[in-house]
Amino acid sequence: MLDNKTDTIFIGKKPLMSYVTSAIIQLATLDKITIKARGHSIGLAVDVTQVLLKKTDAFEVGCVNINSESLESQDGRNRDVSTIEIPISKRGK
């Protein structure tokens, strides 16, 4: 049986380097992680990915998934929110 462990980093309002550090720590023990974000945090997710790729040659990006979710706002209306999932793996794995 293959052990395909995947871990996820959800992007929110923390500083950029907090997510970069978390990703590097997780990739030290796992072969693959996924960075997920939605709404205004999508730009930060892309920035985290770019820092990982530009500062090291150890990682590569897989097939990026963009989508949207329908969420209910506080006033009761449904809103569509964009989402992104960015798989990052160790190069050559």
PDB file of N, CA, C and O in Angstrom, residues 23-57:
ATOM      1  N   ALA A  23       5.328  25.993   5.300  1.00  0.00           N
ATOM      2  CA  ALA A  23       5.428  25.128   4.123  1.00  0.00           C
ATOM      3  C   ALA A  23       6.775  24.413   4.082  1.00  0.00           C
ATOM      4  O   ALA A  23       6.841  23.211   3.803  1.00  0.00           O
ATOM      5  N   ILE A  24       7.854  25.130   4.366  1.00  0.00           N
ATOM      6  CA  ILE A  24       9.188  24.513   4.356  1.00  0.00           C
ATOM      7  C   ILE A  24       9.302  23.439   5.419  1.00  0.00           C
ATOM      8  O   ILE A  24       9.839  22.351   5.170  1.00  0.00           O
ATOM      9  N   ILE A  25       8.763  23.705   6.599  1.00  0.00           N
ATOM     10  CA  ILE A  25       8.799  22.711   7.678  1.00  0.00           C
ATOM     11  C   ILE A  25       8.015  21.459   7.281  1.00  0.00           C
ATOM     12  O   ILE A  25       8.468  20.337   7.492  1.00  0.00           O
ATOM     13  N   GLN A  26       6.835  21.633   6.705  1.00  0.00           N
ATOM     14  CA  GLN A  26       6.026  20.487   6.313  1.00  0.00           C
ATOM     15  C   GLN A  26       6.662  19.716   5.161  1.00  0.00           C
ATOM     16  O   GLN A  26       6.624  18.490   5.127  1.00  0.00           O
ATOM     17  N   LEU A  27       7.265  20.436   4.226  1.00  0.00           N
ATOM     18  CA  LEU A  27       7.909  19.759   3.091  1.00  0.00           C
ATOM     19  C   LEU A  27       9.197  19.044   3.490  1.00  0.00           C
ATOM     20  O   LEU A  27       9.706  18.215   2.741  1.00  0.00           O
ATOM     21  N   ALA A  28       9.711  19.339   4.675  1.00  0.00           N
ATOM     22  CA  ALA A  28      10.893  18.620   5.165  1.00  0.00           C
ATOM     23  C   ALA A  28      10.550  17.174   5.505  1.00  0.00           C
ATOM     24  O   ALA A  28      11.403  16.289   5.413  1.00  0.00           O
ATOM     25  N   THR A  29       9.296  16.934   5.867  1.00  0.00           N
ATOM     26  CA  THR A  29       8.892  15.574   6.257  1.00  0.00           C
ATOM     27  C   THR A  29       7.902  14.940   5.280  1.00  0.00           C
ATOM     28  O   THR A  29       7.746  13.726   5.290  1.00  0.00           O
ATOM     29  N   LEU A  30       7.221  15.746   4.485  1.00  0.00           N
ATOM     30  CA  LEU A  30       6.236  15.236   3.527  1.00  0.00           C
ATOM     31  C   LEU A  30       6.724  15.459   2.105  1.00  0.00           C
ATOM     32  O   LEU A  30       7.507  16.365   1.846  1.00  0.00           O
ATOM     33  N   ASP A  31       6.244  14.640   1.185  1.00  0.00           N
ATOM     34  CA  ASP A  31       6.610  14.802  -0.222  1.00  0.00           C
ATOM     35  C   ASP A  31       5.776  15.862  -0.924  1.00  0.00           C
ATOM     36  O   ASP A  31       6.200  16.431  -1.915  1.00  0.00           O
ATOM     37  N   LYS A  32       4.564  16.125  -0.402  1.00  0.00           N
ATOM     38  CA  LYS A  32       3.644  17.019  -1.089  1.00  0.00           C
ATOM     39  C   LYS A  32       2.768  17.749  -0.088  1.00  0.00           C
ATOM     40  O   LYS A  32       2.322  17.163   0.901  1.00  0.00           O
ATOM     41  N   ILE A  33       2.528  19.042  -0.344  1.00  0.00           N
ATOM     42  CA  ILE A  33       1.556  19.812   0.437  1.00  0.00           C
ATOM     43  C   ILE A  33       0.650  20.553  -0.536  1.00  0.00           C
ATOM     44  O   ILE A  33       0.950  20.654  -1.730  1.00  0.00           O
ATOM     45  N   THR A  34      -0.455  21.072  -0.023  1.00  0.00           N
ATOM     46  CA  THR A  34      -1.364  21.879  -0.830  1.00  0.00           C
ATOM     47  C   THR A  34      -1.606  23.195  -0.111  1.00  0.00           C
ATOM     48  O   THR A  34      -1.912  23.205   1.079  1.00  0.00           O
ATOM     49  N   ILE A  35      -1.446  24.276  -0.838  1.00  0.00           N
ATOM     50  CA  ILE A  35      -1.750  25.600  -0.307  1.00  0.00           C
ATOM     51  C   ILE A  35      -3.130  25.974  -0.816  1.00  0.00           C
ATOM     52  O   ILE A  35      -3.379  25.959  -2.022  1.00  0.00           O
ATOM     53  N   LYS A  36      -4.031  26.281   0.124  1.00  0.00           N
ATOM     54  CA  LYS A  36      -5.407  26.627  -0.241  1.00  0.00           C
ATOM     55  C   LYS A  36      -5.744  28.024   0.250  1.00  0.00           C
ATOM     56  O   LYS A  36      -5.346  28.418   1.347  1.00  0.00           O
ATOM     57  N   ALA A  37      -6.492  28.752  -0.574  1.00  0.00           N
ATOM     58  CA  ALA A  37      -6.946  30.089  -0.193  1.00  0.00           C
ATOM     59  C   ALA A  37      -8.236  30.399  -0.925  1.00  0.00           C
ATOM     60  O   ALA A  37      -8.559  29.770  -1.932  1.00  0.00           O
ATOM     61  N   ARG A  38      -8.942  31.407  -0.408  1.00  0.00           N
ATOM     62  CA  ARG A  38     -10.131  31.878  -1.101  1.00  0.00           C
ATOM     63  C   ARG A  38     -10.280  33.378  -0.897  1.00  0.00           C
ATOM     64  O   ARG A  38      -9.739  33.950   0.050  1.00  0.00           O
ATOM     65  N   GLY A  39     -10.960  33.991  -1.823  1.00  0.00           N
ATOM     66  CA  GLY A  39     -11.217  35.426  -1.740  1.00  0.00           C
ATOM     67  C   GLY A  39      -9.956  36.264  -1.822  1.00  0.00           C
ATOM     68  O   GLY A  39      -9.079  36.030  -2.658  1.00  0.00           O
ATOM     69  N   HIS A  40      -9.859  37.236  -0.929  1.00  0.00           N
ATOM     70  CA  HIS A  40      -8.735  38.169  -0.923  1.00  0.00           C
ATOM     71  C   HIS A  40      -7.405  37.514  -0.574  1.00  0.00           C
ATOM     72  O   HIS A  40      -6.351  38.107  -0.821  1.00  0.00           O
ATOM     73  N   SER A  41      -7.418  36.318  -0.027  1.00  0.00           N
ATOM     74  CA  SER A  41      -6.184  35.634   0.366  1.00  0.00           C
ATOM     75  C   SER A  41      -5.503  34.919  -0.805  1.00  0.00           C
ATOM     76  O   SER A  41      -4.402  34.405  -0.645  1.00  0.00           O
ATOM     77  N   ILE A  42      -6.123  34.887  -1.961  1.00  0.00           N
ATOM     78  CA  ILE A  42      -5.554  34.184  -3.109  1.00  0.00           C
ATOM     79  C   ILE A  42      -4.212  34.795  -3.512  1.00  0.00           C
ATOM     80  O   ILE A  42      -3.253  34.087  -3.795  1.00  0.00           O
ATOM     81  N   GLY A  43      -4.109  36.101  -3.511  1.00  0.00           N
ATOM     82  CA  GLY A  43      -2.851  36.764  -3.861  1.00  0.00           C
ATOM     83  C   GLY A  43      -1.729  36.373  -2.919  1.00  0.00           C
ATOM     84  O   GLY A  43      -0.587  36.149  -3.340  1.00  0.00           O
ATOM     85  N   LEU A  44      -2.035  36.258  -1.628  1.00  0.00           N
ATOM     86  CA  LEU A  44      -1.034  35.846  -0.642  1.00  0.00           C
ATOM     87  C   LEU A  44      -0.598  34.405  -0.880  1.00  0.00           C
ATOM     88  O   LEU A  44       0.575  34.073  -0.736  1.00  0.00           O
ATOM     89  N   ALA A  45      -1.539  33.546  -1.269  1.00  0.00           N
ATOM     90  CA  ALA A  45      -1.199  32.149  -1.566  1.00  0.00           C
ATOM     91  C   ALA A  45      -0.228  32.068  -2.743  1.00  0.00           C
ATOM     92  O   ALA A  45       0.729  31.286  -2.726  1.00  0.00           O
ATOM     93  N   VAL A  46      -0.459  32.885  -3.757  1.00  0.00           N
ATOM     94  CA  VAL A  46       0.443  32.918  -4.909  1.00  0.00           C
ATOM     95  C   VAL A  46       1.804  33.461  -4.488  1.00  0.00           C
ATOM     96  O   VAL A  46       2.850  32.937  -4.898  1.00  0.00           O
ATOM     97  N   ASP A  47       1.830  34.469  -3.632  1.00  0.00           N
ATOM     98  CA  ASP A  47       3.096  35.018  -3.139  1.00  0.00           C
ATOM     99  C   ASP A  47       3.889  33.973  -2.355  1.00  0.00           C
ATOM    100  O   ASP A  47       5.106  33.862  -2.511  1.00  0.00           O
ATOM    101  N   VAL A  48       3.218  33.213  -1.500  1.00  0.00           N
ATOM    102  CA  VAL A  48       3.881  32.144  -0.735  1.00  0.00           C
ATOM    103  C   VAL A  48       4.512  31.139  -1.693  1.00  0.00           C
ATOM    104  O   VAL A  48       5.678  30.751  -1.535  1.00  0.00           O
ATOM    105  N   THR A  49       3.768  30.745  -2.696  1.00  0.00           N
ATOM    106  CA  THR A  49       4.273  29.787  -3.681  1.00  0.00           C
ATOM    107  C   THR A  49       5.491  30.349  -4.412  1.00  0.00           C
ATOM    108  O   THR A  49       6.493  29.650  -4.592  1.00  0.00           O
ATOM    109  N   GLN A  50       5.419  31.602  -4.814  1.00  0.00           N
ATOM    110  CA  GLN A  50       6.529  32.213  -5.543  1.00  0.00           C
ATOM    111  C   GLN A  50       7.790  32.317  -4.679  1.00  0.00           C
ATOM    112  O   GLN A  50       8.889  32.095  -5.169  1.00  0.00           O
ATOM    113  N   VAL A  51       7.636  32.636  -3.413  1.00  0.00           N
ATOM    114  CA  VAL A  51       8.800  32.691  -2.517  1.00  0.00           C
ATOM    115  C   VAL A  51       9.436  31.316  -2.411  1.00  0.00           C
ATOM    116  O   VAL A  51      10.658  31.170  -2.486  1.00  0.00           O
ATOM    117  N   LEU A  52       8.610  30.282  -2.260  1.00  0.00           N
ATOM    118  CA  LEU A  52       9.142  28.917  -2.175  1.00  0.00           C
ATOM    119  C   LEU A  52       9.901  28.533  -3.442  1.00  0.00           C
ATOM    120  O   LEU A  52      10.965  27.922  -3.381  1.00  0.00           O
ATOM    121  N   LEU A  53       9.375  28.899  -4.589  1.00  0.00           N
ATOM    122  CA  LEU A  53      10.003  28.523  -5.851  1.00  0.00           C
ATOM    123  C   LEU A  53      11.236  29.362  -6.170  1.00  0.00           C
ATOM    124  O   LEU A  53      12.228  28.838  -6.687  1.00  0.00           O
ATOM    125  N   LYS A  54      11.199  30.646  -5.874  1.00  0.00           N
ATOM    126  CA  LYS A  54      12.300  31.541  -6.245  1.00  0.00           C
ATOM    127  C   LYS A  54      13.501  31.406  -5.308  1.00  0.00           C
ATOM    128  O   LYS A  54      14.635  31.574  -5.734  1.00  0.00           O
ATOM    129  N   LYS A  55      13.266  31.116  -4.040  1.00  0.00           N
ATOM    130  CA  LYS A  55      14.361  31.057  -3.065  1.00  0.00           C
ATOM    131  C   LYS A  55      15.049  29.701  -3.016  1.00  0.00           C
ATOM    132  O   LYS A  55      16.149  29.589  -2.501  1.00  0.00           O
ATOM    133  N   THR A  56      14.387  28.668  -3.519  1.00  0.00           N
ATOM    134  CA  THR A  56      14.984  27.331  -3.531  1.00  0.00           C
ATOM    135  C   THR A  56      14.708  26.658  -4.869  1.00  0.00           C
ATOM    136  O   THR A  56      13.770  27.018  -5.571  1.00  0.00           O
ATOM    137  N   ASP A  57      15.510  25.689  -5.199  1.00  0.00           N
ATOM    138  CA  ASP A  57      15.266  24.878  -6.396  1.00  0.00           C
ATOM    139  C   ASP A  57      14.722  23.510  -6.024  1.00  0.00           C
ATOM    140  O   ASP A  57      14.680  22.610  -6.846  1.00  0.00           O
TER     141      ASP A  57
END
